Every structure is written in C-alpha cells, then in structure tokens.
Coordinates of C-alpha atoms in Angstrom, one line a residue:
M186 CA -9.4 30.7 17.5
H187 CA -7.1 33.6 17.2
R188 CA -3.7 33.3 15.4
D189 CA -0.5 34.4 17.0
N190 CA 2.7 35.3 15.6
S191 CA 5.1 33.3 18.4
C192 CA 5.5 29.8 19.6
S193 CA 4.0 30.2 23.5
F194 CA 5.8 28.1 26.2
A195 CA 2.5 26.0 26.5
A196 CA 2.7 25.1 23.1
Q197 CA 6.4 24.6 23.2
L198 CA 5.7 22.4 26.1
A199 CA 2.9 20.4 24.4
C200 CA 5.3 20.1 21.2
A201 CA 8.0 18.5 23.6
S202 CA 5.6 16.0 24.9
L203 CA 4.9 14.9 21.3
A204 CA 8.3 14.9 20.1
L205 CA 10.9 15.6 22.4
A206 CA 12.4 17.8 20.4
C207 CA 11.1 20.1 17.2
A208 CA 13.9 20.0 14.8
A209 CA 15.8 23.4 13.6
S210 CA 14.0 25.2 10.7
A211 CA 15.1 27.7 8.2
L212 CA 11.6 29.4 8.3
P213 CA 11.9 33.0 9.5
A214 CA 10.5 34.2 13.0
V215 CA 11.7 31.1 14.5
A216 CA 11.9 31.5 18.2
V217 CA 15.5 31.3 19.8
A218 CA 15.7 27.7 21.5
Q219 CA 15.0 27.6 25.1
Q220 CA 15.4 24.9 27.5
I221 CA 12.7 23.3 28.9
T222 CA 13.2 21.2 32.1
T223 CA 11.0 18.2 32.7
A224 CA 11.1 15.6 35.7
A225 CA 13.1 13.1 33.0
S226 CA 15.8 15.5 31.2
T227 CA 16.5 18.8 29.7
V228 CA 15.1 19.4 26.2
A229 CA 16.3 21.8 23.7
I230 CA 13.1 23.2 21.5
S231 CA 13.9 24.9 18.2
P232 CA 10.5 25.0 17.0
R233 CA 9.6 25.0 13.2
Q234 CA 6.4 27.4 13.2
V235 CA 3.4 25.7 11.3
Q236 CA 0.3 27.7 11.0
I237 CA -2.9 25.3 11.1
K238 CA -6.3 26.6 11.1
V239 CA -8.5 24.7 13.6
S240 CA -12.5 24.6 13.1
V241 CA -14.2 22.7 15.8
G242 CA -17.9 22.8 15.7
P243 CA -20.2 22.3 18.5
G244 CA -20.9 19.1 20.2
G245 CA -17.3 17.8 20.9
S246 CA -13.9 18.7 21.2
L247 CA -10.2 17.5 19.9
L248 CA -7.1 16.5 21.7
Y249 CA -3.5 16.1 21.0
V250 CA -2.4 12.4 21.4
N251 CA 1.3 11.9 22.6
E252 CA 3.5 9.1 22.3
A253 CA 2.7 7.5 25.4
G254 CA -1.4 7.3 23.9
E255 CA -2.1 10.0 26.5
S256 CA -4.7 12.6 25.4
Q257 CA -3.7 16.4 26.0
P258 CA -6.0 19.6 25.3
L259 CA -4.8 21.5 22.1
P260 CA -3.4 24.8 22.5
E261 CA -5.4 28.0 22.4
S262 CA -3.1 29.5 19.6
G263 CA -3.9 28.5 16.2
L264 CA 0.0 28.8 15.5
W265 CA 1.5 25.5 16.8
C266 CA 4.8 23.9 17.7
V267 CA 4.8 20.6 15.6
P268 CA 8.2 18.5 14.1
G269 CA 6.8 18.5 10.8
T270 CA 5.7 14.9 10.6
A271 CA 2.5 12.8 11.6
Q272 CA 0.4 14.4 14.4
A273 CA -2.1 12.2 15.9
F274 CA -5.2 13.8 17.4
A275 CA -8.5 12.2 19.2
V276 CA -11.8 12.9 18.4
Q277 CA -14.0 13.6 21.6
P278 CA -17.8 13.8 20.8
D279 CA -20.1 15.4 23.7
E280 CA -22.6 13.1 25.3
G281 CA -25.4 12.8 22.8
Y282 CA -23.2 13.4 19.7
V283 CA -21.2 11.7 17.2
V284 CA -18.7 12.5 14.8
S285 CA -20.1 13.9 11.3
S286 CA -16.7 14.4 9.5
V287 CA -13.0 15.2 9.8
S288 CA -11.2 16.6 7.4
F289 CA -7.4 17.8 7.1
N290 CA -7.1 20.1 4.0
G291 CA -9.9 19.2 2.1
Q292 CA -9.2 15.4 2.8
Q293 CA -12.0 13.2 4.9
R294 CA -10.2 11.2 7.9
E295 CA -12.0 8.3 9.4
G296 CA -11.7 6.7 12.9
M297 CA -11.8 8.1 16.5
M298 CA -8.1 8.7 16.2
R299 CA -6.6 10.8 13.2
T300 CA -3.2 11.0 11.9
F301 CA -1.9 14.0 9.7
S302 CA 1.4 14.7 8.1
V303 CA 2.2 18.6 8.1
I304 CA 4.6 20.2 6.2
P305 CA 6.5 22.8 8.0
G306 CA 6.1 26.4 6.7
K307 CA 2.8 25.2 4.6
D308 CA -0.3 26.4 6.2
S309 CA -3.1 23.5 6.8
E310 CA -6.6 23.5 7.7
L311 CA -8.4 21.2 10.1
N312 CA -12.4 21.2 10.5
V313 CA -14.4 18.9 12.6
L314 CA -18.0 18.5 12.7
F315 CA -20.4 17.1 15.1
V316 CA -23.6 16.0 14.9
S317 CA -26.6 14.9 17.5
E318 CA -27.4 11.2 17.4
A319 CA -30.8 11.8 16.4
D320 CA -29.9 13.7 13.1
A321 CA -27.4 10.7 12.6
G322 CA -30.3 8.2 12.4
L323 CA -28.9 6.9 15.6
T324 CA -32.9 7.0 17.1
D325 CA -33.0 4.0 19.3
T326 CA -31.6 4.8 22.6
T327 CA -32.3 1.7 24.4
P328 CA -29.6 -1.1 25.0
G329 CA -28.2 -3.5 22.6
W330 CA -27.9 -3.8 18.8
H331 CA -29.9 -1.4 16.8
Q332 CA -30.0 -0.2 13.0
T333 CA -30.4 3.1 11.1
A334 CA -32.3 3.5 8.1
F335 CA -29.9 2.8 5.9
G336 CA -29.0 -0.5 7.4
S337 CA -25.7 0.1 9.6
S338 CA -25.5 -1.3 12.7
Y339 CA -25.1 0.2 16.0
W340 CA -24.8 -0.6 19.4
R341 CA -25.6 1.1 23.2
D342 CA -24.3 0.0 26.3
K343 CA -26.9 -0.5 29.5
N344 CA -26.8 3.1 30.1
G345 CA -27.9 3.7 26.5
R346 CA -24.2 5.3 25.4
L347 CA -23.1 4.5 21.9
A348 CA -20.1 2.1 21.1
M349 CA -17.4 3.9 19.6
G350 CA -13.7 2.5 18.7
K351 CA -13.1 -1.2 19.8
R352 CA -15.6 -3.0 22.2
T353 CA -15.8 -6.6 23.3
I354 CA -19.6 -7.4 23.2
E355 CA -20.3 -10.8 24.6
D356 CA -16.9 -11.9 24.0
K357 CA -16.7 -10.7 20.6
T358 CA -14.7 -7.7 19.5
Y359 CA -16.2 -5.0 17.3
V360 CA -14.9 -1.9 16.1
F361 CA -17.2 1.2 16.0
T362 CA -16.5 4.7 14.2
S363 CA -16.6 8.0 16.0
G364 CA -20.1 8.2 14.1
G365 CA -21.1 5.2 16.5
L366 CA -21.6 2.6 13.1
M367 CA -20.4 -0.8 13.3
V368 CA -17.3 -1.4 11.1
T369 CA -16.8 -4.1 8.5
G370 CA -14.1 -5.3 6.0
W371 CA -10.4 -4.4 6.4
R372 CA -9.2 -1.7 8.8
N373 CA -6.1 -0.4 9.6
L374 CA -5.9 0.5 13.4
S375 CA -2.8 1.7 15.3
E376 CA -1.7 -2.1 16.1
G377 CA -1.8 -3.0 12.5
W378 CA -4.5 -4.4 9.9
F379 CA -7.8 -6.0 10.9
Y380 CA -10.3 -7.8 9.6
F381 CA -14.1 -7.4 10.3
G382 CA -16.6 -9.8 9.0
E383 CA -20.2 -8.8 7.6
D384 CA -21.1 -9.7 11.1
G385 CA -18.7 -7.1 12.5
V386 CA -16.7 -9.6 14.3
M387 CA -13.1 -9.6 14.6
R388 CA -11.8 -12.2 12.6
T389 CA -8.5 -14.1 14.4
G390 CA -7.1 -17.4 13.4
W391 CA -7.5 -18.7 9.9
F392 CA -9.9 -17.3 7.6
E393 CA -10.9 -16.5 4.2
A394 CA -11.5 -13.3 2.7
G395 CA -12.5 -12.7 -1.2
S396 CA -10.6 -15.9 -3.1
S397 CA -7.5 -15.4 -0.7
T398 CA -6.4 -17.1 2.7
Y399 CA -5.2 -15.1 5.7
H400 CA -4.4 -15.3 9.3
A401 CA -4.7 -13.1 12.1
N402 CA -3.2 -13.3 15.7
E403 CA -5.1 -13.6 18.9
S404 CA -5.3 -9.7 18.8
G405 CA -6.5 -9.5 15.4
V406 CA -3.6 -8.1 13.8
M407 CA -2.9 -9.7 10.3
S408 CA 0.0 -12.0 10.1
T409 CA 2.6 -10.8 7.3
G410 CA 6.2 -12.7 6.6
W411 CA 6.8 -16.2 8.1
Q412 CA 4.9 -17.2 10.9
L413 CA 5.2 -20.6 12.9
F414 CA 2.1 -22.9 13.3
D415 CA 1.7 -26.5 14.4
D416 CA 2.0 -27.8 11.0
G417 CA 5.2 -26.0 10.4
W418 CA 6.0 -22.3 9.0
A419 CA 3.9 -20.3 6.6
F420 CA 4.7 -17.3 4.5
F421 CA 2.1 -14.2 4.0
R422 CA 2.8 -11.6 1.5
S423 CA 3.1 -7.9 3.1
N424 CA -1.0 -7.6 2.3
G425 CA -1.5 -10.5 4.4
V426 CA -2.2 -13.1 1.6
L427 CA -0.9 -16.8 2.2
V428 CA 1.5 -17.9 -0.1
L429 CA 3.4 -20.7 1.3
R430 CA 2.8 -23.1 4.1
G431 CA 3.7 -26.5 6.1
F432 CA 7.4 -25.7 6.0
P433 CA 10.1 -27.0 8.6
A434 CA 11.9 -23.8 8.4
P435 CA 11.6 -20.4 6.7
C436 CA 13.3 -20.4 3.4
E437 CA 16.2 -18.4 2.4
G438 CA 17.3 -18.2 -1.1
W439 CA 15.6 -20.7 -3.7
C440 CA 12.6 -22.6 -2.7
N441 CA 10.5 -25.2 -4.3
V442 CA 6.9 -25.3 -3.7
N443 CA 4.7 -27.7 -5.5
D444 CA 7.0 -27.8 -8.5
S445 CA 7.4 -23.8 -8.4
W446 CA 10.3 -21.9 -7.5
Y447 CA 10.2 -18.6 -5.2
L448 CA 13.3 -16.6 -4.1
F449 CA 13.8 -15.2 -0.6
D450 CA 16.5 -12.5 0.6
G451 CA 18.6 -13.2 3.6
S452 CA 16.1 -11.3 5.9
G453 CA 13.3 -13.7 4.7
K454 CA 11.4 -11.6 2.3
M455 CA 10.0 -13.0 -0.5
L456 CA 11.3 -11.2 -4.0
T457 CA 9.1 -10.3 -6.5
G458 CA 10.0 -9.0 -9.9
W459 CA 13.3 -9.1 -11.8
Q460 CA 16.2 -10.4 -9.8
A461 CA 19.6 -10.9 -10.7
V462 CA 21.1 -14.5 -9.2
G463 CA 24.9 -15.1 -10.3
G464 CA 24.7 -12.7 -13.0
V465 CA 21.6 -14.0 -14.4
W466 CA 18.1 -12.5 -14.7
Y467 CA 14.9 -14.0 -13.4
F468 CA 11.3 -12.7 -13.2
F469 CA 9.1 -13.3 -10.0
G470 CA 5.3 -12.8 -10.7
E471 CA 3.4 -10.6 -7.8
N472 CA 2.5 -13.9 -5.7
G473 CA 6.4 -14.9 -6.0
K474 CA 6.4 -17.7 -8.5
M475 CA 9.3 -17.8 -10.6
L476 CA 7.8 -17.4 -14.1
T477 CA 9.4 -19.0 -17.1
G478 CA 8.2 -18.8 -21.3
W479 CA 6.8 -15.7 -22.8
Q480 CA 6.1 -12.7 -20.5
I481 CA 5.3 -9.3 -20.8
V482 CA 6.4 -6.9 -18.6
N483 CA 5.7 -3.2 -18.7
G484 CA 4.5 -3.7 -22.5
S485 CA 7.7 -5.4 -23.5
W486 CA 7.8 -8.8 -24.3
Y487 CA 10.5 -11.4 -22.8
N488 CA 11.3 -15.1 -23.2
L489 CA 12.5 -16.9 -19.8
A490 CA 14.2 -20.6 -20.2
E491 CA 12.9 -23.6 -18.2
S492 CA 15.3 -23.0 -15.7
G493 CA 13.7 -19.3 -15.4
A494 CA 16.9 -17.7 -17.0
L495 CA 16.2 -14.5 -19.0
R496 CA 17.1 -15.0 -22.6
T497 CA 19.0 -12.6 -24.9
G498 CA 20.3 -12.2 -28.4
W499 CA 18.8 -14.8 -31.3
Y500 CA 16.1 -17.2 -29.8
Y501 CA 14.3 -19.8 -32.5
H502 CA 10.9 -21.0 -31.7
D503 CA 9.0 -21.8 -34.7
G504 CA 10.8 -18.7 -36.3
W505 CA 13.3 -16.5 -35.1
Y506 CA 13.4 -13.5 -32.7
W507 CA 15.8 -11.0 -31.7
L508 CA 15.8 -10.3 -28.0
G509 CA 18.0 -7.4 -27.1
D510 CA 20.8 -7.1 -24.5
D511 CA 18.4 -6.3 -22.3
G512 CA 16.0 -9.4 -23.3
A513 CA 13.2 -7.3 -24.4
M514 CA 12.0 -8.6 -27.9
R515 CA 12.4 -6.2 -30.9
S516 CA 10.0 -5.7 -33.7
G517 CA 9.6 -3.7 -36.4
W518 CA 12.9 -2.8 -38.2
F519 CA 16.1 -3.0 -36.3
M520 CA 20.1 -3.3 -36.8
V521 CA 22.1 -6.0 -35.3
N522 CA 25.9 -5.8 -36.2
G523 CA 25.2 -3.3 -39.3
V524 CA 22.4 -5.6 -40.4
W525 CA 19.1 -4.6 -40.8
Y526 CA 16.0 -7.1 -40.1
A527 CA 12.3 -6.7 -39.9
T528 CA 9.6 -8.5 -37.7
R529 CA 5.9 -9.5 -38.4
A530 CA 3.3 -8.2 -35.6
S531 CA 4.3 -11.1 -33.7
G532 CA 7.7 -10.0 -33.3
Q533 CA 8.9 -12.9 -35.4
I534 CA 11.8 -12.3 -37.8
I535 CA 10.5 -12.3 -41.9
T536 CA 12.8 -14.4 -44.0
D537 CA 13.0 -15.2 -47.8
A538 CA 10.3 -13.0 -48.5
W539 CA 9.3 -9.9 -49.9
A540 CA 7.3 -7.6 -47.3
S541 CA 6.0 -4.4 -46.7
D542 CA 6.4 -1.5 -44.0
G543 CA 3.7 0.8 -45.3
S544 CA 6.0 3.2 -47.0
G545 CA 4.7 2.3 -50.5
Y546 CA 7.6 0.0 -51.1
D547 CA 8.3 -3.7 -50.4
Y548 CA 11.8 -5.1 -49.3
Y549 CA 13.4 -8.3 -49.8
F550 CA 14.9 -10.4 -46.8
D551 CA 16.8 -13.5 -47.4
E552 CA 16.6 -16.8 -45.5
S553 CA 18.6 -15.4 -42.5
G554 CA 16.4 -12.7 -42.5
A555 CA 18.7 -9.9 -43.3
W556 CA 17.6 -7.4 -45.7
T557 CA 19.4 -7.6 -48.6
G558 CA 19.0 -4.3 -49.9
A559 CA 16.7 -4.8 -52.6
R560 CA 13.6 -2.9 -52.7
R561 CA 10.6 -2.4 -55.1
T562 CA 7.2 -0.7 -55.7
H563 CA 4.8 -2.3 -53.3
V564 CA 2.9 -5.3 -55.0
A565 CA -0.6 -5.6 -53.8

C-alpha cells in the first residue's frame, strides 16, 4: 500500500461511518472540515491524520467493522482518517487458508475481530499473515471433528469448510479461532466474558472453574453484580466469582452473611479495601469480607477491632504497640509527644529493659517504654 499526504473523501466517509465525526486535532496538515451529507444527517468531519502501515499477506484480507457490525473494505491509502480511539477490524481468510498471526505494533492479537487503540499523530503498524490449512496442520478435509498433531481440535462442516468464530454444533456452542482451532477456557468476546470447558462447549447456568463458582446467562455471558434466581438474589464480583447467594433483596450498606460483614454502595457494588463509614475506617478483603485483628496492608501492619474499626494510638495486647494516626504500627525508634520509644522486631514496645539498636550502645527504657536518656556502651 502507498502512503498519501491527504485524507481522501473515501477515507473520510469510512471514518464517518465508524465514528460519525473525527475530533479536531492540533496536528499539522489537517484538512479543512468538510460537510458530508448522508441519508440520515449532515456530518462535519475534522479528521486527525494517523499514519498506519498495513501489511496483509496473501491468502486473505482485512476489513473495517463499523458500529453496526458491518464490514467495509479498507481505504487504499495508508493514511487513514480515524478518531484516535479503538478501531475494529475483521480478518477474512480466503478459501483454504487460515490466519497465522495478526500483530499491531508488535503485539499479537487473537480472534476473528481485532480491536486496536490508535494514538493520533503516532505511526502504527498492522501486520496480518495467512497460511494454508495444510501448512497449519489441518490436513483432514472430511466433515466432522479432527485433531492436529499437537492435540488441538477443529471441525469442518458438510462441505469441508473449517469452523471459525462462534458456531453451534449439535445444539452445543463452540468458538473457533481464525486459525480454525477450538477454544477452551475463558474468552472475552464482544458481548462479554464466556467460559468454554475442556470439551470446548460454552457453559451456561451455574458451573465451577478452578475453585470458584460462576454463572452465565442463556447466551453464555458471565454474570456479575447482583442477579436474581429462583432461590433469591446472588452477588458476583466483577471477575464473575460468586460471593453471596440466596438473599431476599440486593444488599445496600452493611450486609451480614454467615457471620461475616460486607459493605455495598448505593449502586449495589461490593466495596473492598479501606472504606470510611461515619468517620470510622474499616478494611475489606478482596472477597469483600470485613477483616478484624492484625492485618498487613501494603507492607504495614494494622489492628482492627472486633467491630472492624481501625485502632489508632496506644494499643495493648500482651504488650504495648503504637499505632499512628493513620493506624499503621510503628517499629524501631519513634517519638510521641516529645518522648522517644523503641520496639522489638514484632513492633512491641520495649519496657523496663536495656536494649541495643546495633549502634554500639545500650539504651534504658522505663516501665512505660519511654527512653530515660540513659545510655551505656553495649554489654554483650
């Protein structure tokens, strides 16, 4: 493909169908905005010019995919009019070929449809390679299921054509790569996240994956957030893991489940990490459970009361500890109200004892833990 220094009318029209309008740009050599009249409306185009070098090997082609999911031929020019956000392309192998690789700026992309994020004013490179089915190891051309020499599965219809993308075979749904191979495990498709078992079948309803429970709707899309079932409401984290089940209504605010406390915001989202409620700080683990007792967070130790409230200041538990205004346990030397204290490695305050800090001296701390000012040469 040759490079052009202007955004052609055809390229602008393709841009309009993709994004309705290319946003204005401060880049040099930007064409003056033109009015393009369509059946629906008149769209003002102020294109940003992004240089994308395309290399498509023999055996297939690459198409634009607009917001309606319709495929359009790519502009012939290497200088494309794009809005500088995600751009969708569909890979179309010729008969007897499969996709060998697709890379954008050196990174591999999977699937029949690829989405790339382009940056206005920054050159990009898109490379697509195809390979014959025989060279890809898909040597059996008869209808039905087959396996490559490496154990990957593929399927051909009654005409011997390879299955690609989402296919229903004997009332079961599968997904195949643009290389013709059956997909297993988690896949992020245009509708959301899907799970395909080791047999390649798309899971729906309740299922187990690893050590966690998940749910997918009838279309196979993984459930997240609050969902209503026959036995009540259930809550799934953003990664699909089931946390709560069997509730009469979605929780809002504090929610007790099997003697564990959770916190939800007004939109029904489960909160994690540090959260302030009524001026009191609490900490919730990745699974949403409120934590108590000693907890290490980002390398610092904190102590949370049985109520979950963060402790600060002096705290006694088989010895004294100083938890700063932020609740983090202090260790080593530190000062409180003009008085020096020191701790053992555990963070416990040293009291009524001589102790060395490794400087060659011993220091004496009274029964309250305060350093008295007394110092001596270290005694082994």
